Amino acid sequence: MIYDLSRRRDSESFALTAENPNGEKGRGGSLTEGTGKYCARELGIGWKISPSVLVKEYETITIADYRGEGYIRHIWITDTGHVDRNLILRIYWDGSDVPSVETPLGDFFCAARHNDYRHLDSIPVSVNPRKALNCYWDMPFRKGFRVTLENLSDESFTVYYQFDCEKCAVPEDSLYFHAQFRRVNPLPEGSVYTILDGVKGRGHYVGTYLYWSPKSNGWWGEGEVKFFIDGDSEFPTVCGTGTEDYFCGSHDFDYDGKYVEYSSAYCGMYKIDKQDETYLSQKRFNMYRWHLNDPVYFSRDLKVTVQALGWRSEGRYHLLTDDISSVAFWYQDTISDSFPSFPSKDEIEIL
């Protein structure tokens, strides 16, 4: 993500956009048809004739398709949709038919409700005014990559995007980037929420986005985040002390009787949807934690969970039945083929 800028590199830069979806050399801005053709009618070719794509209702389109070796270094994307989670982002590596990234568009950038803007400022992900979604994850590919967007809604809308890439040799020990979405609503009482499971291979876990909506009043974040590594069964090798502690906060994110939003390089609870009185139900908390300096390494397999745990009377823990969704981010040495079936439109809808 950050490398020595003073070193000479045997690399070439290219970008994939609506005007150059295959990243061809010397072809940026050369299209004669597109969403901006009418606006450029007095100017002609080269004047922003195709800055975006139209994604029609219930349609899946390919927005980027490149053949070659290198890295995606940066993604910028924004849309004109009016309903959150109506676009599903999928990224495929090296000709695979199985996506290695499969999440609602906003969730991939830690913004499940990205129509409700709040600034997110971290090293690998940023959300900027008004709904500009950015990421800087290193994403190596050896044969190429393909990116699709699926529209789950009954409206058409416009998407603007740019994939900034580097054409270069990829080291043999480079791992494939993955991101997987899950959602359970409500969580059955007494169950733990699974952030990630079924990972087989060698790699390291690099980040978590949790979007959490308590269904009862009171503090909801006593649950521990657990990493079951390389054959761990009943008990994990890595076990935290509480949900807000895992996101590098403490004491309920509470200062002077109110939740405090924060966004930093490696962690944040940067937005609370329905922010009013503290400790009332139906709020929605957006939390991220990046393991950039402290990856969780695994050699054979990995499972990640979080408990849904609050308080009840007489100082007793309360098993919660909350609405929880997540995106897990990790690298592994093979392209994963163990993604669960993606949930339906109704199953991911934010009500």
Coordinates of C-alpha atoms in Angstrom, one line a residue:
M1 CA 0.0 0.0 0.0
I2 CA 2.9 2.3 0.8
Y3 CA 6.2 1.6 -0.9
D4 CA 9.5 3.5 -1.4
L5 CA 8.6 6.2 -3.9
S6 CA 12.3 7.0 -4.5
R7 CA 13.0 3.6 -6.1
R8 CA 12.9 3.0 -9.8
R9 CA 10.2 0.6 -10.8
D10 CA 9.8 -1.4 -14.0
S11 CA 6.1 -0.5 -14.1
E12 CA 3.5 1.1 -16.4
S13 CA 0.4 3.0 -15.2
F14 CA -3.1 2.5 -16.7
A15 CA -6.6 3.1 -15.6
L16 CA -10.0 1.5 -16.3
T17 CA -13.0 3.8 -16.6
A18 CA -16.3 4.1 -18.4
E19 CA -14.3 5.7 -21.3
N20 CA -11.6 2.9 -21.3
P21 CA -13.1 -0.2 -19.6
N22 CA -10.3 -2.5 -20.8
G23 CA -7.4 -0.2 -19.8
E24 CA -6.0 0.1 -23.4
K25 CA -3.0 2.2 -23.9
G26 CA -3.7 5.6 -25.4
R27 CA -7.5 5.0 -25.5
G28 CA -8.7 7.1 -22.5
G29 CA -11.4 9.6 -23.5
S30 CA -11.6 8.3 -27.1
L31 CA -15.2 7.0 -27.2
T32 CA -17.8 8.6 -29.4
E33 CA -20.9 7.3 -27.6
G34 CA -21.8 7.6 -23.9
T35 CA -23.7 9.3 -21.1
G36 CA -22.0 12.6 -21.8
K37 CA -22.5 12.7 -25.5
Y38 CA -25.3 15.3 -25.4
C39 CA -23.4 17.6 -23.1
A40 CA -20.4 17.4 -25.4
R41 CA -22.4 18.0 -28.6
E42 CA -20.7 21.3 -29.3
L43 CA -17.2 20.0 -28.3
G44 CA -16.8 16.6 -29.8
I45 CA -14.6 13.6 -29.2
G46 CA -12.2 13.8 -26.2
W47 CA -14.5 16.1 -24.2
K48 CA -16.1 13.7 -21.6
I49 CA -18.4 11.9 -23.9
S50 CA -18.5 8.7 -21.7
P51 CA -17.7 9.6 -18.1
S52 CA -20.1 7.0 -16.6
V53 CA -22.2 4.0 -17.3
L54 CA -26.0 3.5 -17.0
V55 CA -26.9 0.4 -15.0
K56 CA -30.5 -0.6 -15.8
E57 CA -32.9 -2.2 -13.4
Y58 CA -32.1 -5.8 -12.5
E59 CA -29.1 -5.8 -14.8
T60 CA -25.6 -7.0 -14.2
I61 CA -22.9 -5.3 -16.2
T62 CA -19.1 -5.6 -16.5
I63 CA -17.4 -2.3 -15.8
A64 CA -13.8 -3.4 -16.0
D65 CA -12.1 -6.2 -17.8
Y66 CA -8.3 -6.4 -18.2
R67 CA -5.9 -9.1 -19.4
G68 CA -2.4 -8.9 -18.1
E69 CA -0.3 -8.9 -14.9
G70 CA -0.1 -6.2 -12.2
Y71 CA -2.0 -4.6 -9.4
I72 CA -5.1 -2.5 -8.7
R73 CA -3.8 0.3 -6.5
H74 CA -6.8 2.5 -6.1
I75 CA -10.5 2.4 -6.7
W76 CA -12.8 5.5 -6.8
I77 CA -16.5 5.0 -7.5
T78 CA -19.8 6.8 -6.9
D79 CA -23.4 6.2 -8.0
T80 CA -26.7 8.1 -8.3
G81 CA -28.9 5.4 -6.6
H82 CA -31.4 6.5 -4.1
V83 CA -31.6 3.2 -2.2
D84 CA -28.6 1.7 -0.3
R85 CA -27.4 -1.8 -1.1
N86 CA -29.0 -1.8 -4.5
L87 CA -25.6 -2.4 -6.2
I88 CA -23.5 -5.6 -5.7
L89 CA -19.8 -5.4 -6.4
R90 CA -17.9 -8.5 -7.6
I91 CA -14.3 -8.8 -8.5
Y92 CA -12.8 -11.9 -10.3
W93 CA -9.1 -12.7 -10.5
D94 CA -7.2 -14.5 -13.2
G95 CA -10.2 -15.7 -15.2
S96 CA -11.9 -17.3 -12.3
D97 CA -15.7 -17.8 -12.4
V98 CA -15.9 -17.4 -8.6
P99 CA -15.7 -13.8 -7.2
S100 CA -13.0 -13.1 -4.7
V101 CA -14.8 -9.8 -3.7
E102 CA -18.6 -10.0 -3.3
T103 CA -20.3 -7.3 -1.3
P104 CA -22.9 -4.6 -1.6
L105 CA -21.0 -1.6 -3.0
G106 CA -21.3 0.7 0.0
D107 CA -20.4 -2.1 2.5
F108 CA -17.1 -2.7 0.7
F109 CA -16.2 0.9 1.6
C110 CA -17.5 0.6 5.2
A111 CA -20.6 2.6 4.3
A112 CA -23.7 0.4 4.2
R113 CA -25.9 3.5 4.0
H114 CA -23.6 5.6 1.8
N115 CA -26.4 7.9 0.8
D116 CA -26.1 9.3 4.4
Y117 CA -22.7 10.9 4.2
R118 CA -20.1 10.9 7.0
H119 CA -16.4 11.3 6.4
L120 CA -14.3 8.2 6.8
D121 CA -10.5 8.8 6.9
S122 CA -8.4 5.6 7.1
I123 CA -5.3 4.3 5.3
P124 CA -7.0 1.7 3.0
V125 CA -10.5 3.2 2.8
S126 CA -11.9 6.7 2.6
V127 CA -15.4 8.1 2.1
N128 CA -15.4 11.7 0.9
P129 CA -18.1 14.3 0.1
R130 CA -20.8 13.6 -1.0
K131 CA -20.7 9.8 -1.7
A132 CA -17.2 9.2 -3.1
L133 CA -16.0 5.7 -2.2
N134 CA -12.3 5.1 -2.3
C135 CA -10.0 2.2 -1.4
Y136 CA -6.2 1.6 -1.6
W137 CA -5.9 -2.1 -1.0
D138 CA -3.1 -3.9 -2.9
M139 CA -4.9 -6.2 -5.3
P140 CA -2.4 -8.3 -7.4
F141 CA -3.4 -10.3 -10.4
R142 CA -1.4 -12.5 -12.7
K143 CA -3.6 -13.0 -15.8
G144 CA -6.2 -10.2 -15.4
F145 CA -9.3 -9.2 -13.5
R146 CA -13.0 -8.5 -14.2
V147 CA -15.4 -6.3 -12.2
T148 CA -19.1 -6.4 -12.4
L149 CA -22.0 -4.5 -10.8
E150 CA -25.4 -6.1 -10.3
N151 CA -28.4 -3.8 -9.9
L152 CA -31.0 -5.3 -7.5
S153 CA -33.5 -2.4 -7.8
D154 CA -36.3 -1.4 -10.2
E155 CA -34.6 1.9 -11.1
S156 CA -31.8 2.7 -13.5
F157 CA -29.0 4.9 -12.3
T158 CA -25.5 6.1 -13.3
V159 CA -22.2 5.0 -12.0
Y160 CA -18.9 6.9 -12.3
Y161 CA -15.6 5.0 -11.5
Q162 CA -11.9 4.7 -12.0
F163 CA -9.5 1.8 -11.3
D164 CA -5.9 3.0 -11.1
C165 CA -3.6 0.2 -11.9
E166 CA 0.1 -0.8 -12.2
K167 CA 1.3 -3.1 -14.9
C168 CA 4.3 -5.0 -13.5
A169 CA 5.6 -8.4 -12.5
V170 CA 3.9 -9.8 -9.5
P171 CA 6.2 -11.6 -7.0
E172 CA 5.5 -15.4 -6.7
D173 CA 4.6 -15.1 -3.0
S174 CA 1.9 -12.4 -3.6
L175 CA -1.5 -13.4 -2.2
Y176 CA -5.0 -12.8 -3.6
F177 CA -7.2 -10.1 -2.1
H178 CA -10.6 -11.2 -0.8
A179 CA -13.7 -9.5 0.7
Q180 CA -16.8 -11.3 1.8
F181 CA -20.2 -9.9 3.0
R182 CA -22.5 -11.6 5.5
R183 CA -25.7 -10.5 7.2
V184 CA -28.0 -12.1 9.9
N185 CA -31.2 -10.4 10.9
P186 CA -32.1 -11.3 13.6
L187 CA -29.3 -13.3 15.2
P188 CA -30.9 -16.3 16.9
E189 CA -30.6 -16.0 20.7
G190 CA -27.5 -17.7 22.0
S191 CA -25.8 -17.8 18.7
V192 CA -22.6 -16.2 17.7
Y193 CA -22.3 -14.1 14.6
T194 CA -19.9 -15.5 12.0
I195 CA -17.8 -12.9 10.2
L196 CA -15.8 -15.4 8.2
D197 CA -15.6 -19.1 7.9
G198 CA -14.6 -21.8 5.4
V199 CA -11.2 -20.2 4.5
K200 CA -8.7 -22.9 3.4
G201 CA -5.1 -22.1 2.6
R202 CA -2.4 -19.8 3.8
G203 CA -2.7 -16.1 4.2
H204 CA -3.5 -13.3 6.6
Y205 CA -6.6 -11.5 7.8
V206 CA -6.4 -7.7 7.3
G207 CA -9.7 -6.1 8.2
T208 CA -13.3 -6.1 9.5
Y209 CA -16.3 -3.8 8.8
L210 CA -19.3 -4.3 11.1
Y211 CA -22.7 -2.7 10.7
W212 CA -24.6 -3.4 13.9
S213 CA -28.2 -2.5 14.8
P214 CA -29.2 -3.4 18.4
K215 CA -32.8 -4.4 18.9
S216 CA -33.0 -3.7 22.6
N217 CA -32.1 -0.7 24.8
G218 CA -28.8 -0.6 26.7
W219 CA -25.2 -1.3 25.8
W220 CA -24.8 -4.1 23.2
G221 CA -21.0 -4.4 22.7
E222 CA -19.8 -6.8 25.4
G223 CA -19.2 -9.6 23.0
E224 CA -15.7 -10.9 22.2
V225 CA -14.3 -11.1 18.7
K226 CA -12.5 -14.5 18.2
F227 CA -10.1 -15.8 15.6
F228 CA -10.0 -19.6 15.3
I229 CA -6.7 -20.4 13.5
D230 CA -5.4 -23.6 12.0
G231 CA -7.6 -26.2 13.6
D232 CA -8.8 -24.4 16.7
S233 CA -12.1 -26.0 17.7
E234 CA -13.9 -25.0 20.9
F235 CA -11.6 -22.2 21.9
P236 CA -9.7 -19.7 19.7
T237 CA -6.1 -18.7 19.6
V238 CA -6.9 -15.0 19.5
C239 CA -9.8 -13.7 21.7
G240 CA -10.6 -10.1 22.4
T241 CA -12.2 -8.5 25.4
G242 CA -15.2 -6.8 23.9
T243 CA -16.6 -5.4 20.6
E244 CA -15.7 -1.8 21.1
D245 CA -12.3 -2.9 22.4
Y246 CA -11.6 -4.8 19.1
F247 CA -12.3 -1.5 17.2
C248 CA -9.8 0.1 19.5
G249 CA -12.3 2.1 21.5
S250 CA -13.3 1.5 25.1
H251 CA -16.1 1.9 27.7
D252 CA -19.1 1.8 25.3
F253 CA -17.7 4.5 23.0
D254 CA -19.2 6.7 25.6
Y255 CA -17.9 10.1 26.7
D256 CA -20.0 12.3 29.0
G257 CA -23.1 10.1 28.5
K258 CA -23.0 10.2 24.7
Y259 CA -21.6 8.0 22.0
V260 CA -18.6 9.6 20.2
E261 CA -17.9 9.0 16.6
Y262 CA -14.2 8.7 15.5
S263 CA -12.3 7.8 12.4
S264 CA -8.5 7.1 12.3
A265 CA -5.9 5.4 10.2
Y266 CA -6.5 1.9 11.5
C267 CA -9.9 1.9 13.2
G268 CA -13.1 3.8 13.7
M269 CA -16.7 3.9 14.8
Y270 CA -17.2 6.7 12.3
K271 CA -20.9 6.9 11.9
I272 CA -24.0 6.2 13.9
D273 CA -27.3 6.1 11.9
K274 CA -30.2 7.4 13.9
Q275 CA -28.0 9.2 16.4
D276 CA -30.2 10.6 19.2
E277 CA -30.3 9.5 22.8
T278 CA -27.5 7.2 23.9
Y279 CA -28.4 3.5 24.6
L280 CA -31.7 3.4 22.8
S281 CA -32.4 0.6 20.3
Q282 CA -32.6 0.8 16.5
K283 CA -29.4 2.7 16.1
R284 CA -26.9 1.5 13.5
F285 CA -23.2 1.5 14.2
N286 CA -20.5 1.6 11.5
M287 CA -17.2 0.2 12.7
Y288 CA -14.0 -0.7 11.0
R289 CA -10.7 -2.3 12.1
W290 CA -7.7 -2.7 9.8
H291 CA -5.0 -5.2 10.7
L292 CA -2.3 -3.5 8.7
N293 CA 0.5 -3.7 11.3
D294 CA -1.0 -6.7 13.1
P295 CA -2.4 -9.1 10.5
V296 CA -3.9 -12.4 11.7
Y297 CA -1.8 -15.1 10.0
F298 CA -3.1 -18.6 9.2
S299 CA -1.4 -21.6 7.5
R300 CA -4.4 -23.9 7.0
D301 CA -7.7 -22.4 7.9
L302 CA -9.4 -19.4 9.6
K303 CA -12.8 -18.6 11.2
V304 CA -13.8 -15.3 12.7
T305 CA -16.8 -14.7 15.0
V306 CA -18.2 -12.1 17.4
Q307 CA -20.6 -12.6 20.3
A308 CA -23.8 -10.5 20.5
L309 CA -23.8 -9.6 24.2
G310 CA -25.3 -6.8 26.3
W311 CA -26.4 -6.2 29.9
R312 CA -29.6 -7.0 31.8
S313 CA -30.6 -6.5 35.4
E314 CA -28.5 -7.3 38.4
G315 CA -25.2 -7.1 36.4
R316 CA -25.9 -10.1 34.2
Y317 CA -25.0 -10.5 30.6
H318 CA -27.8 -10.4 28.0
L319 CA -27.8 -12.6 24.9
L320 CA -28.9 -10.4 22.0
T321 CA -30.8 -11.0 18.8
D322 CA -29.5 -8.0 16.8
D323 CA -29.3 -7.2 13.2
I324 CA -25.6 -7.6 12.2
S325 CA -23.8 -7.5 8.9
S326 CA -20.1 -7.5 8.0
V327 CA -17.4 -7.5 5.4
A328 CA -14.3 -9.5 6.1
F329 CA -11.0 -8.6 4.3
W330 CA -8.2 -11.1 3.8
Y331 CA -5.4 -12.4 1.6
Q332 CA -4.7 -16.0 0.8
D333 CA -2.5 -18.0 -1.6
T334 CA -5.3 -19.4 -3.7
I335 CA -8.5 -18.0 -5.1
S336 CA -11.2 -19.0 -2.6
D337 CA -14.0 -21.1 -3.9
S338 CA -15.9 -21.3 -0.5
F339 CA -18.0 -18.2 -0.6
P340 CA -21.5 -18.8 0.8
S341 CA -24.5 -18.1 -1.5
F342 CA -25.1 -14.4 -1.6
P343 CA -28.3 -13.3 0.2
S344 CA -31.4 -12.1 -1.6
K345 CA -32.4 -8.5 -2.0
D346 CA -34.8 -8.8 1.0
E347 CA -32.2 -10.4 3.1
I348 CA -29.7 -7.5 2.8
E349 CA -32.3 -4.7 2.8
I350 CA -31.8 -2.0 5.5
L351 CA -35.2 -1.1 7.0

